[in-house]
Amino acid sequence: MVSTDASRPYLVIGVDVGGTNTDSVLLDTTKSGTDAVIAWNKTATAANVTAGVKKTLENLLQSGPDVSKNVAAVTVGTTHFLNAIVEHDASRLEKVAVIRLASYNFTGQTPPFVDWPAGLRDLLEGHVAFVPGGVNIDGTKIADLDSAAILKQAEIIQEKGIKSIAIVGIGSPMDTEYKQEDEARSILRQKLGDDVDIVCSHDIAGPGILARENASILNASIVKFARKTIRNFLRAMLSLGLNCPLYLTSNTGHLLSFTEAREFPIRIFSSGATNSIRGAAYLAGDQVPREGAVVVDIGGTTTDVGSILQNGYPRLASSWTEISGVKVNLEVLQVDSIGLGGGSIIHESANGLTFVGPDSVGHELIEKSRCFGGDVLTATDLAVSQGAQIGTTDPQLSPAITLKGRDRIKLMLESVVDRVKNSADPCTVILVGGGSVICPPQLDGVSKIIVPEFAGVANAIGAAIAQVSGKAEKKVNVSDVEAARKEVLAQALADAQCHGGIPEAALITKDAVVGVPYVDHLKTVSVEVACPANHSQFHRCFKQETSTTNLEQEPEESGAKAKQHASVKEQTDLGIDIATYRPSVDKSGKWTLSKLDLKFLAIGCYILGCGGGGSPYNVYLQLLNLLEQGKELNIVDISYFKDDAILAPLCGVGSPAVAMERPGGNLVLHAMQTMEKELGHGFDGAMAVEVGGANGLTALAYGPSQYYGIPCVDGDLMGRAYPNFEKITAYVDSNDINTLLPVTLSSGTGRNVVVPAGMSGVKEAEAAIRDIVVSMGSAAGSVGATISGKEMRRFGILNSHSLAWRLGRAVMLARKEGRVSSVSKDIIEEFGGSKAAKVLFYGKIISVEHNLSATAHTTGKVVLQKLSADELAAGQPSTESEASKILVEFVNENLSVSIFEGENAGQYLALVPDLIFLLNMGTGEAVGTPEYKYGLKVVVMAAAPHNIWTTKRGIEVGGPAGFGMNVEYKPELQYCQPQSVIDEFKPNLEH
């Protein structure tokens, strides 16, 4: 029975629409924890989602008399909009026109949709345009918005009949003064009217223009469908007498009013797992320790695991995520999923090993599992054989199968919990989900397992308890940080109140101050808060909104979705057999790159970055776009050039934050033109200063005929990535820093500077370059002092692009053949065998420290713990050291690997100039230092540097002494020159 004598509505309904079940709960807001649960309901999710929501609401309202009068709010979490994207449902997706606000060709080489899967791009791409505008990462203006150009685009969009628009400006999240996206929207609105949906990217996501743009496009494509769905939810509520506000839960576990949700549906795409974690924490109450807990949600097919903080909110992903193959930088739950659930099928191998999943009987558990009379052995059968009271039939399992199956499940859960938890210390686990019965009573690395009451509907409870969020951010001078924190907190509270929160009861969920690379005087202050919702305020808004919202009956969704897939062209790994692929090399020795070659190179260059150099991804997209335009990208070996040939060493320098927000541009091109003018002659070839990281690909971008029409040499001046400009082989060859000068630097906006020779030493030269880069907005294109073909033969590191290509091919081939766990063996072979490279350690990161130095270098250290034998796959190369923990130290790039504890603590296993790199054990790809995070499982490897780096002078420049380390370097590995791709695949003219 429900009491109804409260002076105001005090009940909240939470609904979570999952792929299998729709769960709902009725909560009493005057109580807490399990005492607050008045009633709950679980039904199968209907094909008609609205009908399913209405049915579950009806069931809850029957839990007592006059319940509907006491309901203050209904909160719904759903993946309904996400499913339309994942399923490529053309009946629910709109074509989108994208307008980029960008000047000086910034982002021009990476246009909208450049990194999309072909099928989804075909469905959503309606129109693309670039209009002058944009701001820098510090909020200063790059160029004025071209209003006339916006009007011109409005006419084109109108002619094409497109009703969904995304406006994406460079630097828009930092544009607090000019508000160019808002101005562009206003111009479009005046021209196109109110029946067009216009999305501004700064309303959707933060820095990182390509990922923010992708999220904005997805949002724009789904807005119309979201409006219809939310109207149907409202209609269902009102028909049941629920005259109260409707909210939807966001990806971060917060409330969105129905008006905000229908405008920004992408914010609610993945709220299900977040609701489960929030609900679990609520049910556990005071049992959640100060250091937080790990929530394990076991379903029928999968187990989702996420970390909950002591404040009851989940840990969010720190970087981009993917939606249907599209990279976005939305705030979403950091969750790890494995193929383990109550319906997981048990398999026995020929050699007696037992495996659980990933295949599952899913919702057919009661028909197929043995404990219900079926003939399929499932994880639930294992639980029954150990005493669980489930089913109708004894599954008749042997003790051996039960023991081995239980041990496998235990190991799987321990491994995924270990990846998610915040530290190496034993953690508390909160266990929820319908499949939780398969979890053993104890797990290694877990101090306590909590199974709260109502765990089966934790997701609906999470929806019911969601709160209103507010956030604010500001870049300030270092001296103003404390004052700025108060100001930003006030702004965040005001933001929450504006969205219907009660600021007096706010909880601060984020309070961060971080440095801005290459900008010494700036810090970014960020604050986020969570507040209880003021339902009475929302109710007034709700009545006003529903009175103006068309709630007339619309055609209901049917079970058969009108998907239009016939015309969709799906992308399938470029359609090439990697094992038999041959690159295109002509008889002159010119290697013409394909899309697959670029993919190999991008993966390999990041490995050679030794943790630094920046991700090659944006440059890879730039080159991919050139190929799609029909341009040629060519690599040649050094024999292609005469001794007097002039080679231009190219690179981009500056803050990664700038590269994320305005990739591409004419920075390097202008630097080349400036150097050409300075020298009075052109170039015969381009070359990479460093093959490691993004700059390994940069030199390829200026070979096409519309630029210089020159090839890139297969080689570089580092053989890796280094953090300082003087750490190149040209300086090893000479004792004079002025042999590296002049250097040209260009902003890409018309400012070009020559750093001349005549410097007193390295510090003066480096300071001059750095000051100019900072004054250019913390990013510049650069051309170093040119070198001749003869010099390249003498001190260049040859065939380094060939090596990158081979490393990338090895990773992709191992992944395709399902042997990525042993890819380190292939990597060793590509470096030249066991004398040239080796595995140092298989481990899990258990501690990470990042710092920003005064010279804008990222310094830090990471501690790794040795993986157990059960966590390693067969066929992996052995390691020489028996250390249980190691320490990796880095300055942008990895500098050293040493034993962390025990009698051999401090003993070096590898030391710069060795190439030290970490590979993700799940993908085989490189892990950069910015991506080091707790729980990541990696293989730590070392490879021999080029012989020039092991000379006395080479060690002085690029060895420990070059980084201020008082350690003697003793080379143990032997360098093996990589086999030239050009030599291997060049046509044999003798036949």
PDB file of C-alpha atoms in Angstrom, residues 476-652:
ATOM      1  CA  VAL A 476      43.149  31.608 -16.859  1.00  0.00           C
ATOM      2  CA  ASN A 477      46.583  32.946 -16.004  1.00  0.00           C
ATOM      3  CA  VAL A 478      48.515  30.842 -13.513  1.00  0.00           C
ATOM      4  CA  SER A 479      48.400  33.655 -10.956  1.00  0.00           C
ATOM      5  CA  ASP A 480      44.591  33.768 -11.092  1.00  0.00           C
ATOM      6  CA  VAL A 481      43.826  30.071 -10.527  1.00  0.00           C
ATOM      7  CA  GLU A 482      42.356  30.262  -7.009  1.00  0.00           C
ATOM      8  CA  ALA A 483      40.093  33.186  -7.824  1.00  0.00           C
ATOM      9  CA  ALA A 484      39.099  31.474 -11.052  1.00  0.00           C
ATOM     10  CA  ARG A 485      38.098  28.290  -9.216  1.00  0.00           C
ATOM     11  CA  LYS A 486      35.536  30.231  -7.203  1.00  0.00           C
ATOM     12  CA  GLU A 487      34.286  31.964 -10.327  1.00  0.00           C
ATOM     13  CA  VAL A 488      34.023  28.724 -12.303  1.00  0.00           C
ATOM     14  CA  LEU A 489      32.253  26.972  -9.406  1.00  0.00           C
ATOM     15  CA  ALA A 490      29.700  29.778  -9.294  1.00  0.00           C
ATOM     16  CA  GLN A 491      29.185  29.426 -13.041  1.00  0.00           C
ATOM     17  CA  ALA A 492      28.712  25.655 -12.714  1.00  0.00           C
ATOM     18  CA  LEU A 493      26.133  26.127  -9.947  1.00  0.00           C
ATOM     19  CA  ALA A 494      24.312  28.711 -12.041  1.00  0.00           C
ATOM     20  CA  ASP A 495      24.342  26.305 -14.969  1.00  0.00           C
ATOM     21  CA  ALA A 496      22.799  23.574 -12.801  1.00  0.00           C
ATOM     22  CA  GLN A 497      20.134  25.950 -11.486  1.00  0.00           C
ATOM     23  CA  CYS A 498      19.333  27.040 -15.025  1.00  0.00           C
ATOM     24  CA  HIS A 499      18.664  23.384 -15.864  1.00  0.00           C
ATOM     25  CA  GLY A 500      16.379  22.897 -12.868  1.00  0.00           C
ATOM     26  CA  GLY A 501      18.807  21.894 -10.123  1.00  0.00           C
ATOM     27  CA  ILE A 502      18.816  22.974  -6.484  1.00  0.00           C
ATOM     28  CA  PRO A 503      22.281  24.576  -6.084  1.00  0.00           C
ATOM     29  CA  GLU A 504      22.142  24.653  -2.274  1.00  0.00           C
ATOM     30  CA  ALA A 505      22.389  20.836  -2.251  1.00  0.00           C
ATOM     31  CA  ALA A 506      25.116  20.583  -4.883  1.00  0.00           C
ATOM     32  CA  LEU A 507      27.816  17.935  -4.917  1.00  0.00           C
ATOM     33  CA  ILE A 508      31.078  18.832  -6.681  1.00  0.00           C
ATOM     34  CA  THR A 509      31.861  15.903  -8.997  1.00  0.00           C
ATOM     35  CA  LYS A 510      34.863  17.449 -10.743  1.00  0.00           C
ATOM     36  CA  ASP A 511      37.339  20.141  -9.741  1.00  0.00           C
ATOM     37  CA  ALA A 512      40.385  20.105 -12.006  1.00  0.00           C
ATOM     38  CA  VAL A 513      43.215  22.472 -12.902  1.00  0.00           C
ATOM     39  CA  VAL A 514      45.473  21.368 -15.750  1.00  0.00           C
ATOM     40  CA  GLY A 515      48.247  23.035 -17.695  1.00  0.00           C
ATOM     41  CA  VAL A 516      48.108  23.965 -21.366  1.00  0.00           C
ATOM     42  CA  PRO A 517      51.155  22.584 -23.243  1.00  0.00           C
ATOM     43  CA  TYR A 518      53.424  25.254 -24.752  1.00  0.00           C
ATOM     44  CA  VAL A 519      51.428  27.996 -22.994  1.00  0.00           C
ATOM     45  CA  ASP A 520      53.282  28.574 -19.731  1.00  0.00           C
ATOM     46  CA  HIS A 521      50.974  31.214 -18.339  1.00  0.00           C
ATOM     47  CA  LEU A 522      47.669  29.403 -18.886  1.00  0.00           C
ATOM     48  CA  LYS A 523      45.763  26.822 -16.860  1.00  0.00           C
ATOM     49  CA  THR A 524      42.381  25.275 -17.610  1.00  0.00           C
ATOM     50  CA  VAL A 525      40.007  25.304 -14.626  1.00  0.00           C
ATOM     51  CA  SER A 526      37.057  22.877 -14.868  1.00  0.00           C
ATOM     52  CA  VAL A 527      34.233  22.340 -12.363  1.00  0.00           C
ATOM     53  CA  GLU A 528      31.194  20.062 -12.543  1.00  0.00           C
ATOM     54  CA  VAL A 529      28.405  19.730  -9.972  1.00  0.00           C
ATOM     55  CA  ALA A 530      25.362  17.518  -9.413  1.00  0.00           C
ATOM     56  CA  CYS A 531      22.186  18.817  -7.766  1.00  0.00           C
ATOM     57  CA  PRO A 532      18.809  17.324  -6.835  1.00  0.00           C
ATOM     58  CA  ALA A 533      16.098  18.294  -9.297  1.00  0.00           C
ATOM     59  CA  ASN A 534      13.560  20.948  -8.414  1.00  0.00           C
ATOM     60  CA  HIS A 535      10.562  18.957  -9.649  1.00  0.00           C
ATOM     61  CA  SER A 536       8.112  21.761  -8.915  1.00  0.00           C
ATOM     62  CA  GLN A 537      10.105  24.119 -11.145  1.00  0.00           C
ATOM     63  CA  PHE A 538      10.224  21.442 -13.826  1.00  0.00           C
ATOM     64  CA  HIS A 539       6.491  20.859 -13.428  1.00  0.00           C
ATOM     65  CA  ARG A 540       5.740  24.469 -14.327  1.00  0.00           C
ATOM     66  CA  CYS A 541       7.994  24.201 -17.372  1.00  0.00           C
ATOM     67  CA  PHE A 542       6.476  20.810 -18.184  1.00  0.00           C
ATOM     68  CA  LYS A 543       2.936  22.163 -18.235  1.00  0.00           C
ATOM     69  CA  GLN A 544       3.999  25.080 -20.405  1.00  0.00           C
ATOM     70  CA  GLU A 545       5.948  22.880 -22.831  1.00  0.00           C
ATOM     71  CA  THR A 546       3.275  20.197 -23.142  1.00  0.00           C
ATOM     72  CA  SER A 547       0.663  22.861 -23.790  1.00  0.00           C
ATOM     73  CA  THR A 548       2.647  24.002 -26.830  1.00  0.00           C
ATOM     74  CA  THR A 549       3.827  20.548 -27.955  1.00  0.00           C
ATOM     75  CA  ASN A 550       1.780  18.716 -30.566  1.00  0.00           C
ATOM     76  CA  LEU A 551       0.653  15.559 -28.779  1.00  0.00           C
ATOM     77  CA  GLU A 552      -1.852  14.401 -31.363  1.00  0.00           C
ATOM     78  CA  GLN A 553      -1.807  10.705 -32.141  1.00  0.00           C
ATOM     79  CA  GLU A 554       0.990   9.695 -34.514  1.00  0.00           C
ATOM     80  CA  PRO A 555       1.507   6.379 -36.274  1.00  0.00           C
ATOM     81  CA  GLU A 556       3.031   3.989 -33.750  1.00  0.00           C
ATOM     82  CA  GLU A 557       6.329   2.261 -34.421  1.00  0.00           C
ATOM     83  CA  SER A 558       5.879  -1.258 -35.675  1.00  0.00           C
ATOM     84  CA  GLY A 559       8.052  -4.251 -35.039  1.00  0.00           C
ATOM     85  CA  ALA A 560       9.221  -4.222 -38.636  1.00  0.00           C
ATOM     86  CA  LYS A 561      11.573  -1.301 -39.024  1.00  0.00           C
ATOM     87  CA  ALA A 562      11.752   0.321 -42.416  1.00  0.00           C
ATOM     88  CA  LYS A 563      15.489   0.059 -42.841  1.00  0.00           C
ATOM     89  CA  GLN A 564      16.869   1.150 -46.163  1.00  0.00           C
ATOM     90  CA  HIS A 565      20.057  -0.840 -46.457  1.00  0.00           C
ATOM     91  CA  ALA A 566      19.947  -1.786 -50.091  1.00  0.00           C
ATOM     92  CA  SER A 567      21.909   1.232 -51.280  1.00  0.00           C
ATOM     93  CA  VAL A 568      24.362   1.247 -48.392  1.00  0.00           C
ATOM     94  CA  LYS A 569      27.955   0.346 -49.251  1.00  0.00           C
ATOM     95  CA  GLU A 570      29.694  -1.175 -46.239  1.00  0.00           C
ATOM     96  CA  GLN A 571      33.433  -0.904 -45.669  1.00  0.00           C
ATOM     97  CA  THR A 572      35.222  -4.203 -45.088  1.00  0.00           C
ATOM     98  CA  ASP A 573      38.912  -3.867 -44.256  1.00  0.00           C
ATOM     99  CA  LEU A 574      39.615  -2.243 -47.639  1.00  0.00           C
ATOM    100  CA  GLY A 575      38.749  -5.592 -49.274  1.00  0.00           C
ATOM    101  CA  ILE A 576      42.392  -6.717 -49.510  1.00  0.00           C
ATOM    102  CA  ASP A 577      44.094  -9.934 -48.409  1.00  0.00           C
ATOM    103  CA  ILE A 578      46.883  -8.636 -46.187  1.00  0.00           C
ATOM    104  CA  ALA A 579      48.903 -11.844 -46.386  1.00  0.00           C
ATOM    105  CA  THR A 580      49.255 -11.694 -50.186  1.00  0.00           C
ATOM    106  CA  TYR A 581      49.173  -7.916 -50.662  1.00  0.00           C
ATOM    107  CA  ARG A 582      51.990  -6.399 -52.751  1.00  0.00           C
ATOM    108  CA  PRO A 583      52.634  -2.638 -52.697  1.00  0.00           C
ATOM    109  CA  SER A 584      52.923  -0.778 -55.988  1.00  0.00           C
ATOM    110  CA  VAL A 585      56.585  -0.123 -56.884  1.00  0.00           C
ATOM    111  CA  ASP A 586      57.512   0.804 -60.453  1.00  0.00           C
ATOM    112  CA  LYS A 587      60.731  -0.001 -62.291  1.00  0.00           C
ATOM    113  CA  SER A 588      62.254   3.377 -61.355  1.00  0.00           C
ATOM    114  CA  GLY A 589      61.925   2.484 -57.678  1.00  0.00           C
ATOM    115  CA  LYS A 590      58.985   4.772 -56.943  1.00  0.00           C
ATOM    116  CA  TRP A 591      56.601   3.344 -54.361  1.00  0.00           C
ATOM    117  CA  THR A 592      53.052   4.670 -54.889  1.00  0.00           C
ATOM    118  CA  LEU A 593      51.103   4.353 -51.667  1.00  0.00           C
ATOM    119  CA  SER A 594      47.672   2.770 -51.334  1.00  0.00           C
ATOM    120  CA  LYS A 595      45.144   3.159 -48.511  1.00  0.00           C
ATOM    121  CA  LEU A 596      46.392  -0.084 -46.994  1.00  0.00           C
ATOM    122  CA  ASP A 597      49.995   1.144 -47.160  1.00  0.00           C
ATOM    123  CA  LEU A 598      48.929   4.245 -45.231  1.00  0.00           C
ATOM    124  CA  LYS A 599      47.276   2.125 -42.559  1.00  0.00           C
ATOM    125  CA  PHE A 600      50.420   0.022 -42.170  1.00  0.00           C
ATOM    126  CA  LEU A 601      52.573   3.155 -41.960  1.00  0.00           C
ATOM    127  CA  ALA A 602      50.342   4.849 -39.384  1.00  0.00           C
ATOM    128  CA  ILE A 603      50.443   1.842 -37.055  1.00  0.00           C
ATOM    129  CA  GLY A 604      54.190   1.372 -37.529  1.00  0.00           C
ATOM    130  CA  CYS A 605      55.077   5.034 -37.068  1.00  0.00           C
ATOM    131  CA  TYR A 606      53.284   5.089 -33.725  1.00  0.00           C
ATOM    132  CA  ILE A 607      55.270   2.046 -32.586  1.00  0.00           C
ATOM    133  CA  LEU A 608      58.508   3.795 -33.597  1.00  0.00           C
ATOM    134  CA  GLY A 609      57.356   6.867 -31.664  1.00  0.00           C
ATOM    135  CA  CYS A 610      58.453   5.042 -28.487  1.00  0.00           C
ATOM    136  CA  GLY A 611      55.425   6.411 -26.650  1.00  0.00           C
ATOM    137  CA  GLY A 612      55.782   9.921 -28.106  1.00  0.00           C
ATOM    138  CA  GLY A 613      55.535  11.757 -31.388  1.00  0.00           C
ATOM    139  CA  GLY A 614      51.766  12.106 -31.146  1.00  0.00           C
ATOM    140  CA  SER A 615      49.187   9.829 -32.706  1.00  0.00           C
ATOM    141  CA  PRO A 616      49.505   9.691 -36.522  1.00  0.00           C
ATOM    142  CA  TYR A 617      45.715   9.421 -36.834  1.00  0.00           C
ATOM    143  CA  ASN A 618      44.907  12.958 -38.026  1.00  0.00           C
ATOM    144  CA  VAL A 619      47.774  13.010 -40.533  1.00  0.00           C
ATOM    145  CA  TYR A 620      46.697   9.559 -41.698  1.00  0.00           C
ATOM    146  CA  LEU A 621      43.225  10.968 -42.405  1.00  0.00           C
ATOM    147  CA  GLN A 622      44.778  13.902 -44.260  1.00  0.00           C
ATOM    148  CA  LEU A 623      46.726  11.522 -46.510  1.00  0.00           C
ATOM    149  CA  LEU A 624      43.724   9.255 -46.957  1.00  0.00           C
ATOM    150  CA  ASN A 625      41.743  12.248 -48.177  1.00  0.00           C
ATOM    151  CA  LEU A 626      44.467  13.053 -50.724  1.00  0.00           C
ATOM    152  CA  LEU A 627      44.273   9.508 -52.087  1.00  0.00           C
ATOM    153  CA  GLU A 628      40.490   9.751 -52.353  1.00  0.00           C
ATOM    154  CA  GLN A 629      40.996  12.912 -54.427  1.00  0.00           C
ATOM    155  CA  GLY A 630      43.144  10.898 -56.833  1.00  0.00           C
ATOM    156  CA  LYS A 631      46.492  12.332 -55.685  1.00  0.00           C
ATOM    157  CA  GLU A 632      49.699  10.280 -55.657  1.00  0.00           C
ATOM    158  CA  LEU A 633      51.821   9.788 -52.556  1.00  0.00           C
ATOM    159  CA  ASN A 634      55.292   8.451 -53.303  1.00  0.00           C
ATOM    160  CA  ILE A 635      58.254   7.098 -51.354  1.00  0.00           C
ATOM    161  CA  VAL A 636      61.674   6.421 -52.871  1.00  0.00           C
ATOM    162  CA  ASP A 637      64.898   5.109 -51.395  1.00  0.00           C
ATOM    163  CA  ILE A 638      68.078   7.156 -51.178  1.00  0.00           C
ATOM    164  CA  SER A 639      69.485   5.673 -54.412  1.00  0.00           C
ATOM    165  CA  TYR A 640      66.824   7.672 -56.265  1.00  0.00           C
ATOM    166  CA  PHE A 641      68.714  10.899 -55.430  1.00  0.00           C
ATOM    167  CA  LYS A 642      72.084  12.174 -56.608  1.00  0.00           C
ATOM    168  CA  ASP A 643      74.697  13.319 -54.110  1.00  0.00           C
ATOM    169  CA  ASP A 644      73.830  16.985 -54.686  1.00  0.00           C
ATOM    170  CA  ALA A 645      70.067  16.488 -54.318  1.00  0.00           C
ATOM    171  CA  ILE A 646      68.428  18.874 -51.830  1.00  0.00           C
ATOM    172  CA  LEU A 647      66.208  17.192 -49.217  1.00  0.00           C
ATOM    173  CA  ALA A 648      63.869  19.199 -46.967  1.00  0.00           C
ATOM    174  CA  PRO A 649      63.390  17.825 -43.409  1.00  0.00           C
ATOM    175  CA  LEU A 650      59.726  18.473 -42.519  1.00  0.00           C
ATOM    176  CA  CYS A 651      57.762  18.331 -39.287  1.00  0.00           C
ATOM    177  CA  GLY A 652      55.011  19.900 -37.268  1.00  0.00           C
TER     178      GLY A 652
END
